[in-house]
């Protein structure tokens, strides 16, 4: 599993850096395009979650959560398509909340697992993500320049750290594969 996980982390990191640079180079255009794509994402995500709520074989609680999440996404999608200003504001709030959740989840998982490769980096990423989320929520609509600057910088930072983490995961994967070979190799008689 780890042998493929590092590739995902590397791709995610590279894409985040590219997107971050694009946001920094073309902030106004990027915000408008991102707001439109955000509305489309919410629409597609909402529809798929509602469909999954009725089609997946999960617990009743899981179905209810999927349905509620999908319904909320559909309502937000309608708000996004109603007004570009609403779409940009919702995007800013969504990003801020997302950074906070990701930051807390990343930091807590890294703190609770002392064997995690690149643990220090993961804790650092978590704290920085939490701070970025708070900044986004503190002034989501004050200035589009602030929004694009924070998002652009954060995407570049997280992309660099995800890329670094990818190589840590790859190294851990190789070490684990070598260990497995030693353990499963027939003993010489």
Short mmCIF file of N, CA and C in Angstrom, two decimals:
data_model
loop_
_atom_site.label_atom_id
_atom_site.label_comp_id
_atom_site.label_asym_id
_atom_site.label_seq_id
_atom_site.Cartn_x
_atom_site.Cartn_y
_atom_site.Cartn_z
N UNK A 1 0.83 -1.19 0.00
CA UNK A 1 0.00 0.00 0.00
C UNK A 1 0.87 1.26 0.00
N UNK A 2 1.90 1.27 0.86
CA UNK A 2 2.77 2.44 0.93
C UNK A 2 3.50 2.69 -0.38
N UNK A 3 3.78 1.61 -1.12
CA UNK A 3 4.52 1.79 -2.37
C UNK A 3 3.75 2.61 -3.38
N UNK A 4 2.42 2.66 -3.27
CA UNK A 4 1.61 3.48 -4.18
C UNK A 4 1.18 4.78 -3.52
N UNK A 5 1.12 4.80 -2.20
CA UNK A 5 0.69 5.99 -1.47
C UNK A 5 1.63 7.17 -1.72
N UNK A 6 2.92 6.90 -1.80
CA UNK A 6 3.87 8.00 -2.00
C UNK A 6 3.65 8.68 -3.34
N UNK A 7 3.22 7.93 -4.35
CA UNK A 7 2.97 8.52 -5.66
C UNK A 7 1.78 9.48 -5.60
N UNK A 8 0.76 9.10 -4.84
CA UNK A 8 -0.41 9.98 -4.67
C UNK A 8 -0.01 11.25 -3.94
N UNK A 9 0.79 11.10 -2.89
CA UNK A 9 1.24 12.27 -2.13
C UNK A 9 2.10 13.18 -3.00
N UNK A 10 2.96 12.58 -3.82
CA UNK A 10 3.82 13.37 -4.72
C UNK A 10 2.97 14.12 -5.74
N UNK A 11 2.02 13.44 -6.36
CA UNK A 11 1.15 14.09 -7.35
C UNK A 11 0.34 15.21 -6.70
N UNK A 12 -0.20 14.94 -5.52
CA UNK A 12 -0.97 15.96 -4.80
C UNK A 12 -0.10 17.18 -4.50
N UNK A 13 1.13 16.94 -4.07
CA UNK A 13 2.04 18.03 -3.77
C UNK A 13 2.38 18.86 -4.99
N UNK A 14 2.68 18.20 -6.09
CA UNK A 14 3.03 18.91 -7.32
C UNK A 14 1.84 19.73 -7.82
N UNK A 15 0.65 19.12 -7.81
CA UNK A 15 -0.54 19.85 -8.26
C UNK A 15 -0.83 21.05 -7.37
N UNK A 16 -0.62 20.91 -6.06
CA UNK A 16 -0.85 22.03 -5.15
C UNK A 16 0.11 23.18 -5.45
N UNK A 17 1.38 22.85 -5.72
CA UNK A 17 2.36 23.89 -6.05
C UNK A 17 1.96 24.59 -7.35
N UNK A 18 1.61 23.83 -8.37
CA UNK A 18 1.21 24.43 -9.66
C UNK A 18 -0.01 25.32 -9.48
N UNK A 19 -1.02 24.82 -8.78
CA UNK A 19 -2.23 25.62 -8.55
C UNK A 19 -1.91 26.87 -7.73
N UNK A 20 -1.05 26.73 -6.72
CA UNK A 20 -0.66 27.88 -5.90
C UNK A 20 0.03 28.95 -6.72
N UNK A 21 0.94 28.54 -7.60
CA UNK A 21 1.64 29.51 -8.45
C UNK A 21 0.64 30.19 -9.39
N UNK A 22 -0.29 29.43 -9.94
CA UNK A 22 -1.30 30.02 -10.83
C UNK A 22 -2.14 31.06 -10.08
N UNK A 23 -2.52 30.74 -8.86
CA UNK A 23 -3.31 31.68 -8.06
C UNK A 23 -2.51 32.95 -7.79
N UNK A 24 -1.23 32.81 -7.52
CA UNK A 24 -0.40 33.99 -7.24
C UNK A 24 -0.16 34.83 -8.49
N UNK A 25 -0.05 34.19 -9.65
CA UNK A 25 0.22 34.91 -10.89
C UNK A 25 -1.04 35.58 -11.44
N UNK A 26 -2.19 34.91 -11.36
CA UNK A 26 -3.45 35.44 -11.89
C UNK A 26 -4.53 35.45 -10.80
N UNK A 27 -4.40 36.29 -9.79
CA UNK A 27 -5.33 36.20 -8.65
C UNK A 27 -6.79 36.49 -9.00
N UNK A 28 -7.08 37.54 -9.73
CA UNK A 28 -8.48 37.91 -9.99
C UNK A 28 -9.18 36.87 -10.86
N UNK A 29 -8.53 36.48 -11.95
CA UNK A 29 -9.12 35.48 -12.84
C UNK A 29 -9.27 34.15 -12.11
N UNK A 30 -8.26 33.80 -11.34
CA UNK A 30 -8.29 32.53 -10.63
C UNK A 30 -9.45 32.47 -9.65
N UNK A 31 -9.71 33.56 -8.95
CA UNK A 31 -10.80 33.58 -7.97
C UNK A 31 -12.14 33.36 -8.66
N UNK A 32 -12.37 34.05 -9.77
CA UNK A 32 -13.64 33.90 -10.49
C UNK A 32 -13.79 32.47 -11.01
N UNK A 33 -12.75 31.96 -11.65
CA UNK A 33 -12.81 30.59 -12.18
C UNK A 33 -12.98 29.59 -11.04
N UNK A 34 -12.24 29.79 -9.96
CA UNK A 34 -12.35 28.88 -8.81
C UNK A 34 -13.76 28.92 -8.22
N UNK A 35 -14.35 30.09 -8.16
CA UNK A 35 -15.71 30.21 -7.62
C UNK A 35 -16.71 29.45 -8.50
N UNK A 36 -16.54 29.54 -9.81
CA UNK A 36 -17.44 28.82 -10.72
C UNK A 36 -17.24 27.31 -10.58
N UNK A 37 -15.97 26.87 -10.57
CA UNK A 37 -15.69 25.45 -10.40
C UNK A 37 -16.16 24.95 -9.03
N UNK A 38 -16.05 25.81 -8.02
CA UNK A 38 -16.50 25.45 -6.69
C UNK A 38 -18.00 25.16 -6.70
N UNK A 39 -18.76 26.02 -7.36
CA UNK A 39 -20.20 25.78 -7.47
C UNK A 39 -20.49 24.47 -8.19
N UNK A 40 -19.75 24.21 -9.28
CA UNK A 40 -19.93 22.95 -10.02
C UNK A 40 -19.55 21.76 -9.15
N UNK A 41 -18.46 21.89 -8.42
CA UNK A 41 -18.03 20.82 -7.51
C UNK A 41 -19.11 20.52 -6.48
N UNK A 42 -19.67 21.57 -5.88
CA UNK A 42 -20.72 21.37 -4.88
C UNK A 42 -21.93 20.68 -5.50
N UNK A 43 -22.29 21.07 -6.71
CA UNK A 43 -23.44 20.46 -7.38
C UNK A 43 -23.20 18.97 -7.63
N UNK A 44 -22.07 18.65 -8.22
CA UNK A 44 -21.75 17.25 -8.53
C UNK A 44 -21.59 16.44 -7.25
N UNK A 45 -20.87 16.99 -6.29
CA UNK A 45 -20.67 16.32 -5.01
C UNK A 45 -21.99 16.09 -4.30
N UNK A 46 -22.85 17.09 -4.29
CA UNK A 46 -24.14 16.96 -3.63
C UNK A 46 -25.00 15.89 -4.26
N UNK A 47 -25.06 15.89 -5.59
CA UNK A 47 -25.86 14.87 -6.29
C UNK A 47 -25.32 13.47 -5.99
N UNK A 48 -24.00 13.30 -6.08
CA UNK A 48 -23.43 11.97 -5.85
C UNK A 48 -23.64 11.51 -4.41
N UNK A 49 -23.54 12.41 -3.44
CA UNK A 49 -23.75 12.01 -2.05
C UNK A 49 -25.20 11.61 -1.79
N UNK A 50 -26.13 12.33 -2.38
CA UNK A 50 -27.55 11.96 -2.22
C UNK A 50 -27.81 10.60 -2.87
N UNK A 51 -27.26 10.39 -4.07
CA UNK A 51 -27.42 9.09 -4.74
C UNK A 51 -26.80 7.98 -3.90
N UNK A 52 -25.59 8.21 -3.38
CA UNK A 52 -24.92 7.21 -2.55
C UNK A 52 -25.72 6.92 -1.28
N UNK A 53 -26.36 7.94 -0.73
CA UNK A 53 -27.14 7.75 0.49
C UNK A 53 -28.24 6.71 0.29
N UNK A 54 -28.75 6.62 -0.94
CA UNK A 54 -29.82 5.66 -1.21
C UNK A 54 -29.32 4.36 -1.83
N UNK A 55 -28.07 4.33 -2.30
CA UNK A 55 -27.62 3.14 -3.03
C UNK A 55 -26.52 2.34 -2.32
N UNK A 56 -25.77 2.95 -1.42
CA UNK A 56 -24.70 2.22 -0.74
C UNK A 56 -25.26 1.35 0.38
N UNK A 57 -24.57 0.27 0.63
CA UNK A 57 -24.95 -0.61 1.74
C UNK A 57 -24.15 -0.20 2.97
N UNK A 58 -24.60 0.87 3.61
CA UNK A 58 -23.97 1.36 4.83
C UNK A 58 -25.05 1.48 5.90
N UNK A 59 -24.60 1.76 7.11
CA UNK A 59 -25.54 1.88 8.22
C UNK A 59 -26.53 3.02 7.98
N UNK A 60 -27.61 2.98 8.73
CA UNK A 60 -28.62 4.05 8.62
C UNK A 60 -28.01 5.40 8.95
N UNK A 61 -27.16 5.43 9.96
CA UNK A 61 -26.49 6.68 10.33
C UNK A 61 -25.62 7.20 9.20
N UNK A 62 -24.91 6.28 8.54
CA UNK A 62 -24.08 6.66 7.41
C UNK A 62 -24.89 7.21 6.25
N UNK A 63 -26.05 6.60 6.02
CA UNK A 63 -26.93 7.08 4.95
C UNK A 63 -27.46 8.48 5.26
N UNK A 64 -27.85 8.68 6.51
CA UNK A 64 -28.38 9.99 6.91
C UNK A 64 -27.30 11.05 6.75
N UNK A 65 -26.07 10.74 7.19
CA UNK A 65 -24.98 11.71 7.06
C UNK A 65 -24.67 12.01 5.60
N UNK A 66 -24.65 10.98 4.76
CA UNK A 66 -24.42 11.20 3.33
C UNK A 66 -25.51 12.07 2.74
N UNK A 67 -26.76 11.79 3.09
CA UNK A 67 -27.87 12.57 2.56
C UNK A 67 -27.79 14.02 3.02
N UNK A 68 -27.53 14.23 4.32
CA UNK A 68 -27.45 15.61 4.84
C UNK A 68 -26.29 16.37 4.21
N UNK A 69 -25.15 15.70 4.07
CA UNK A 69 -23.99 16.33 3.44
C UNK A 69 -24.30 16.68 1.99
N UNK A 70 -24.94 15.76 1.27
CA UNK A 70 -25.30 16.02 -0.12
C UNK A 70 -26.31 17.14 -0.26
N UNK A 71 -27.31 17.14 0.62
CA UNK A 71 -28.33 18.20 0.57
C UNK A 71 -27.70 19.56 0.86
N UNK A 72 -26.80 19.61 1.85
CA UNK A 72 -26.12 20.88 2.17
C UNK A 72 -25.29 21.35 0.98
N UNK A 73 -24.59 20.42 0.33
CA UNK A 73 -23.78 20.78 -0.84
C UNK A 73 -24.66 21.31 -1.96
N UNK A 74 -25.83 20.72 -2.16
CA UNK A 74 -26.74 21.20 -3.20
C UNK A 74 -27.26 22.60 -2.89
N UNK A 75 -27.59 22.86 -1.64
CA UNK A 75 -28.05 24.20 -1.24
C UNK A 75 -26.94 25.22 -1.47
N UNK A 76 -25.71 24.88 -1.07
CA UNK A 76 -24.59 25.79 -1.29
C UNK A 76 -24.32 25.99 -2.78
N UNK A 77 -24.50 24.95 -3.59
CA UNK A 77 -24.31 25.09 -5.04
C UNK A 77 -25.31 26.09 -5.61
N UNK A 78 -26.55 26.01 -5.17
CA UNK A 78 -27.57 26.97 -5.64
C UNK A 78 -27.16 28.39 -5.26
N UNK A 79 -26.66 28.56 -4.03
CA UNK A 79 -26.20 29.89 -3.60
C UNK A 79 -25.03 30.37 -4.45
N UNK A 80 -24.13 29.46 -4.79
CA UNK A 80 -22.98 29.83 -5.62
C UNK A 80 -23.41 30.30 -7.00
N UNK A 81 -24.36 29.61 -7.60
CA UNK A 81 -24.79 29.97 -8.95
C UNK A 81 -25.72 31.17 -8.97
N UNK A 82 -26.26 31.52 -7.82
CA UNK A 82 -27.15 32.67 -7.73
C UNK A 82 -26.38 33.98 -7.83
N UNK A 83 -25.18 34.00 -7.26
CA UNK A 83 -24.40 35.23 -7.23
C UNK A 83 -22.92 34.91 -7.17
N UNK A 84 -22.13 35.57 -8.02
CA UNK A 84 -20.69 35.37 -8.00
C UNK A 84 -20.11 35.80 -6.66
N UNK A 85 -20.64 36.87 -6.09
CA UNK A 85 -20.17 37.35 -4.80
C UNK A 85 -20.42 36.29 -3.72
N UNK A 86 -21.62 35.69 -3.71
CA UNK A 86 -21.91 34.62 -2.75
C UNK A 86 -20.98 33.44 -2.96
N UNK A 87 -20.72 33.13 -4.22
CA UNK A 87 -19.85 32.01 -4.54
C UNK A 87 -18.44 32.23 -4.01
N UNK A 88 -17.93 33.44 -4.17
CA UNK A 88 -16.58 33.75 -3.69
C UNK A 88 -16.54 33.71 -2.16
N UNK A 89 -17.56 34.24 -1.52
CA UNK A 89 -17.62 34.21 -0.05
C UNK A 89 -17.70 32.77 0.45
N UNK A 90 -18.57 31.96 -0.15
CA UNK A 90 -18.69 30.56 0.27
C UNK A 90 -17.38 29.81 0.03
N UNK A 91 -16.73 30.11 -1.09
CA UNK A 91 -15.44 29.48 -1.38
C UNK A 91 -14.43 29.82 -0.30
N UNK A 92 -14.37 31.08 0.10
CA UNK A 92 -13.43 31.49 1.14
C UNK A 92 -13.72 30.78 2.46
N UNK A 93 -14.98 30.71 2.83
CA UNK A 93 -15.35 30.03 4.08
C UNK A 93 -15.03 28.55 3.98
N UNK A 94 -15.36 27.94 2.84
CA UNK A 94 -15.10 26.52 2.64
C UNK A 94 -13.60 26.23 2.76
N UNK A 95 -12.79 27.06 2.13
CA UNK A 95 -11.34 26.87 2.20
C UNK A 95 -10.86 27.03 3.64
N UNK A 96 -11.33 28.06 4.32
CA UNK A 96 -10.92 28.28 5.71
C UNK A 96 -11.28 27.11 6.60
N UNK A 97 -12.51 26.65 6.50
CA UNK A 97 -12.95 25.51 7.32
C UNK A 97 -12.17 24.25 6.92
N UNK A 98 -11.96 24.07 5.62
CA UNK A 98 -11.19 22.91 5.16
C UNK A 98 -9.77 22.92 5.69
N UNK A 99 -9.12 24.09 5.67
CA UNK A 99 -7.77 24.20 6.22
C UNK A 99 -7.77 23.87 7.70
N UNK A 100 -8.77 24.35 8.43
CA UNK A 100 -8.83 24.08 9.87
C UNK A 100 -9.00 22.58 10.13
N UNK A 101 -9.95 21.95 9.43
CA UNK A 101 -10.16 20.51 9.63
C UNK A 101 -8.92 19.72 9.24
N UNK A 102 -8.33 20.07 8.11
CA UNK A 102 -7.14 19.35 7.68
C UNK A 102 -5.99 19.56 8.66
N UNK A 103 -5.84 20.79 9.13
CA UNK A 103 -4.77 21.08 10.07
C UNK A 103 -4.91 20.31 11.36
N UNK A 104 -6.11 20.31 11.92
CA UNK A 104 -6.34 19.58 13.17
C UNK A 104 -6.14 18.09 12.95
N UNK A 105 -6.72 17.54 11.89
CA UNK A 105 -6.61 16.10 11.62
C UNK A 105 -5.16 15.69 11.40
N UNK A 106 -4.43 16.48 10.63
CA UNK A 106 -3.03 16.16 10.34
C UNK A 106 -2.18 16.22 11.60
N UNK A 107 -2.33 17.29 12.37
CA UNK A 107 -1.54 17.45 13.59
C UNK A 107 -1.87 16.37 14.61
N UNK A 108 -3.15 16.11 14.82
CA UNK A 108 -3.55 15.12 15.82
C UNK A 108 -3.07 13.73 15.42
N UNK A 109 -3.22 13.36 14.15
CA UNK A 109 -2.76 12.03 13.74
C UNK A 109 -1.24 11.91 13.85
N UNK A 110 -0.53 12.98 13.54
CA UNK A 110 0.94 12.93 13.65
C UNK A 110 1.38 12.89 15.11
N UNK A 111 0.71 13.64 15.96
CA UNK A 111 1.06 13.64 17.38
C UNK A 111 0.76 12.28 18.00
N UNK A 112 -0.33 11.65 17.59
CA UNK A 112 -0.73 10.38 18.20
C UNK A 112 0.01 9.17 17.64
N UNK A 113 0.77 9.32 16.57
CA UNK A 113 1.50 8.19 15.98
C UNK A 113 3.00 8.50 15.92
N UNK A 114 3.73 8.10 16.97
CA UNK A 114 5.17 8.40 17.00
C UNK A 114 5.98 7.68 15.92
N UNK A 115 5.39 6.69 15.24
CA UNK A 115 6.13 5.96 14.20
C UNK A 115 5.88 6.53 12.80
N UNK A 116 5.08 7.56 12.69
CA UNK A 116 4.73 8.14 11.39
C UNK A 116 5.98 8.72 10.72
N UNK A 117 6.25 8.32 9.46
CA UNK A 117 7.40 8.92 8.76
C UNK A 117 7.17 10.42 8.55
N UNK A 118 8.18 11.22 8.80
CA UNK A 118 8.06 12.66 8.62
C UNK A 118 7.11 13.30 9.62
N UNK A 119 7.05 12.74 10.81
CA UNK A 119 6.09 13.18 11.83
C UNK A 119 6.21 14.67 12.14
N UNK A 120 7.42 15.16 12.29
CA UNK A 120 7.62 16.58 12.58
C UNK A 120 7.06 17.48 11.50
N UNK A 121 7.28 17.08 10.25
CA UNK A 121 6.74 17.85 9.13
C UNK A 121 5.22 17.84 9.15
N UNK A 122 4.65 16.68 9.44
CA UNK A 122 3.19 16.56 9.47
C UNK A 122 2.58 17.45 10.57
N UNK A 123 3.22 17.48 11.73
CA UNK A 123 2.74 18.37 12.81
C UNK A 123 2.83 19.82 12.35
N UNK A 124 3.96 20.17 11.73
CA UNK A 124 4.16 21.53 11.23
C UNK A 124 3.10 21.89 10.20
N UNK A 125 2.85 20.99 9.25
CA UNK A 125 1.82 21.22 8.22
C UNK A 125 0.47 21.44 8.89
N UNK A 126 0.17 20.62 9.88
CA UNK A 126 -1.11 20.74 10.58
C UNK A 126 -1.28 22.09 11.25
N UNK A 127 -0.24 22.55 11.93
CA UNK A 127 -0.32 23.84 12.63
C UNK A 127 -0.44 24.98 11.62
N UNK A 128 0.36 24.95 10.57
CA UNK A 128 0.30 26.00 9.55
C UNK A 128 -1.08 26.00 8.88
N UNK A 129 -1.61 24.82 8.60
CA UNK A 129 -2.94 24.73 7.98
C UNK A 129 -4.00 25.32 8.89
N UNK A 130 -3.91 25.04 10.17
CA UNK A 130 -4.86 25.59 11.14
C UNK A 130 -4.79 27.12 11.15
N UNK A 131 -3.59 27.65 11.17
CA UNK A 131 -3.41 29.12 11.16
C UNK A 131 -3.97 29.71 9.86
N UNK A 132 -3.68 29.06 8.73
CA UNK A 132 -4.19 29.56 7.44
C UNK A 132 -5.72 29.56 7.43
N UNK A 133 -6.33 28.54 8.01
CA UNK A 133 -7.78 28.48 8.08
C UNK A 133 -8.37 29.60 8.91
N UNK A 134 -7.74 29.88 10.04
CA UNK A 134 -8.22 30.97 10.91
C UNK A 134 -8.11 32.30 10.18
N UNK A 135 -7.00 32.52 9.49
CA UNK A 135 -6.82 33.76 8.72
C UNK A 135 -7.90 33.88 7.65
N UNK A 136 -8.20 32.79 6.96
CA UNK A 136 -9.23 32.81 5.92
C UNK A 136 -10.59 33.16 6.50
N UNK A 137 -10.92 32.59 7.65
CA UNK A 137 -12.23 32.86 8.26
C UNK A 137 -12.30 34.26 8.87
N UNK A 138 -11.17 34.78 9.31
CA UNK A 138 -11.16 36.11 9.93
C UNK A 138 -11.49 37.21 8.93
N UNK A 139 -11.05 37.04 7.69
CA UNK A 139 -11.37 38.06 6.68
C UNK A 139 -11.65 37.41 5.33
N UNK A 140 -12.76 36.65 5.23
CA UNK A 140 -13.00 35.91 3.99
C UNK A 140 -13.34 36.79 2.80
N UNK A 141 -13.88 37.96 3.03
CA UNK A 141 -14.36 38.75 1.90
C UNK A 141 -13.78 40.15 1.91
N UNK A 142 -12.90 40.42 2.86
CA UNK A 142 -12.34 41.77 2.98
C UNK A 142 -11.60 42.15 1.70
N UNK A 143 -10.88 41.20 1.17
CA UNK A 143 -10.07 41.54 0.00
C UNK A 143 -9.81 40.29 -0.80
N UNK A 144 -10.10 40.34 -2.08
CA UNK A 144 -9.80 39.20 -2.94
C UNK A 144 -8.30 38.98 -3.05
N UNK A 145 -7.56 40.07 -2.95
CA UNK A 145 -6.10 39.94 -3.00
C UNK A 145 -5.60 39.13 -1.81
N UNK A 146 -6.16 39.40 -0.62
CA UNK A 146 -5.76 38.65 0.57
C UNK A 146 -6.13 37.19 0.41
N UNK A 147 -7.33 36.94 -0.08
CA UNK A 147 -7.79 35.57 -0.28
C UNK A 147 -6.86 34.83 -1.22
N UNK A 148 -6.59 35.42 -2.37
CA UNK A 148 -5.74 34.73 -3.33
C UNK A 148 -4.30 34.61 -2.85
N UNK A 149 -3.82 35.62 -2.15
CA UNK A 149 -2.46 35.55 -1.61
C UNK A 149 -2.34 34.43 -0.59
N UNK A 150 -3.27 34.37 0.37
CA UNK A 150 -3.23 33.33 1.40
C UNK A 150 -3.36 31.95 0.77
N UNK A 151 -4.33 31.79 -0.12
CA UNK A 151 -4.55 30.49 -0.75
C UNK A 151 -3.35 30.11 -1.62
N UNK A 152 -2.85 31.05 -2.42
CA UNK A 152 -1.71 30.76 -3.29
C UNK A 152 -0.48 30.36 -2.50
N UNK A 153 -0.16 31.14 -1.48
CA UNK A 153 1.01 30.81 -0.65
C UNK A 153 0.80 29.48 0.04
N UNK A 154 -0.40 29.29 0.61
CA UNK A 154 -0.65 28.04 1.33
C UNK A 154 -0.57 26.84 0.40
N UNK A 155 -1.11 26.94 -0.80
CA UNK A 155 -1.03 25.82 -1.73
C UNK A 155 0.42 25.50 -2.10
N UNK A 156 1.24 26.52 -2.28
CA UNK A 156 2.65 26.28 -2.56
C UNK A 156 3.32 25.61 -1.36
N UNK A 157 3.06 26.14 -0.16
CA UNK A 157 3.67 25.58 1.06
C UNK A 157 3.24 24.13 1.26
N UNK A 158 1.93 23.88 1.21
CA UNK A 158 1.46 22.52 1.44
C UNK A 158 1.94 21.59 0.33
N UNK A 159 2.02 22.10 -0.89
CA UNK A 159 2.53 21.29 -1.99
C UNK A 159 3.97 20.88 -1.78
N UNK A 160 4.80 21.81 -1.33
CA UNK A 160 6.20 21.49 -1.05
C UNK A 160 6.29 20.44 0.06
N UNK A 161 5.53 20.64 1.14
CA UNK A 161 5.59 19.69 2.25
C UNK A 161 5.01 18.33 1.87
N UNK A 162 3.97 18.29 1.05
CA UNK A 162 3.43 17.01 0.59
C UNK A 162 4.45 16.30 -0.30
N UNK A 163 5.17 17.05 -1.11
CA UNK A 163 6.19 16.46 -1.95
C UNK A 163 7.31 15.87 -1.10
N UNK A 164 7.75 16.62 -0.09
CA UNK A 164 8.77 16.12 0.83
C UNK A 164 8.26 14.87 1.56
N UNK A 165 7.02 14.92 2.02
CA UNK A 165 6.42 13.77 2.72
C UNK A 165 6.34 12.55 1.81
N UNK A 166 6.08 12.78 0.53
CA UNK A 166 5.99 11.67 -0.42
C UNK A 166 7.29 10.87 -0.46
N UNK A 167 8.41 11.57 -0.43
CA UNK A 167 9.69 10.87 -0.46
C UNK A 167 9.95 10.16 0.86
N UNK A 168 9.45 10.71 1.97
CA UNK A 168 9.53 10.01 3.25
C UNK A 168 8.70 8.74 3.24
N UNK A 169 7.53 8.81 2.64
CA UNK A 169 6.66 7.63 2.53
C UNK A 169 7.32 6.58 1.63
N UNK A 170 7.94 7.05 0.54
CA UNK A 170 8.61 6.11 -0.36
C UNK A 170 9.75 5.39 0.35
N UNK A 171 10.51 6.14 1.14
CA UNK A 171 11.62 5.54 1.89
C UNK A 171 11.08 4.52 2.89
N UNK A 172 10.01 4.87 3.60
CA UNK A 172 9.42 3.94 4.56
C UNK A 172 8.90 2.70 3.86
N UNK A 173 8.35 2.87 2.66
CA UNK A 173 7.85 1.74 1.88
C UNK A 173 8.99 0.80 1.50
N UNK A 174 10.10 1.37 1.06
CA UNK A 174 11.26 0.55 0.69
C UNK A 174 11.79 -0.19 1.91
N UNK A 175 11.88 0.52 3.04
CA UNK A 175 12.36 -0.12 4.27
C UNK A 175 11.44 -1.27 4.67
N UNK A 176 10.14 -1.07 4.55
CA UNK A 176 9.18 -2.11 4.91
C UNK A 176 9.30 -3.30 3.96
N UNK A 177 9.50 -3.03 2.67
CA UNK A 177 9.65 -4.12 1.70
C UNK A 177 10.90 -4.93 1.99
N UNK A 178 11.99 -4.25 2.33
CA UNK A 178 13.23 -4.95 2.68
C UNK A 178 13.03 -5.79 3.93
N UNK A 179 12.33 -5.26 4.90
CA UNK A 179 12.08 -5.98 6.14
C UNK A 179 11.25 -7.23 5.86
N UNK A 180 10.22 -7.08 5.01
CA UNK A 180 9.38 -8.23 4.66
C UNK A 180 10.19 -9.32 3.97
N UNK A 181 11.10 -8.90 3.08
CA UNK A 181 11.93 -9.89 2.39
C UNK A 181 12.79 -10.66 3.38
N UNK A 182 13.33 -9.96 4.37
CA UNK A 182 14.16 -10.63 5.38
C UNK A 182 13.33 -11.59 6.22
N UNK A 183 12.14 -11.18 6.58
CA UNK A 183 11.29 -12.00 7.44
C UNK A 183 10.77 -13.22 6.69
N UNK A 184 10.41 -13.06 5.43
CA UNK A 184 9.80 -14.16 4.68
C UNK A 184 10.82 -15.00 3.91
N UNK A 185 12.07 -14.58 3.86
CA UNK A 185 13.09 -15.34 3.14
C UNK A 185 13.35 -16.66 3.86
N UNK A 186 13.52 -17.72 3.08
CA UNK A 186 13.81 -19.02 3.73
C UNK A 186 15.17 -18.96 4.41
N UNK A 187 15.23 -19.57 5.57
CA UNK A 187 16.48 -19.53 6.32
C UNK A 187 17.44 -20.57 5.74
N UNK A 188 18.71 -20.19 5.61
CA UNK A 188 19.70 -21.13 5.06
C UNK A 188 19.97 -22.25 6.07
N UNK A 189 20.05 -23.46 5.56
CA UNK A 189 20.27 -24.59 6.47
C UNK A 189 21.62 -25.17 6.32
#
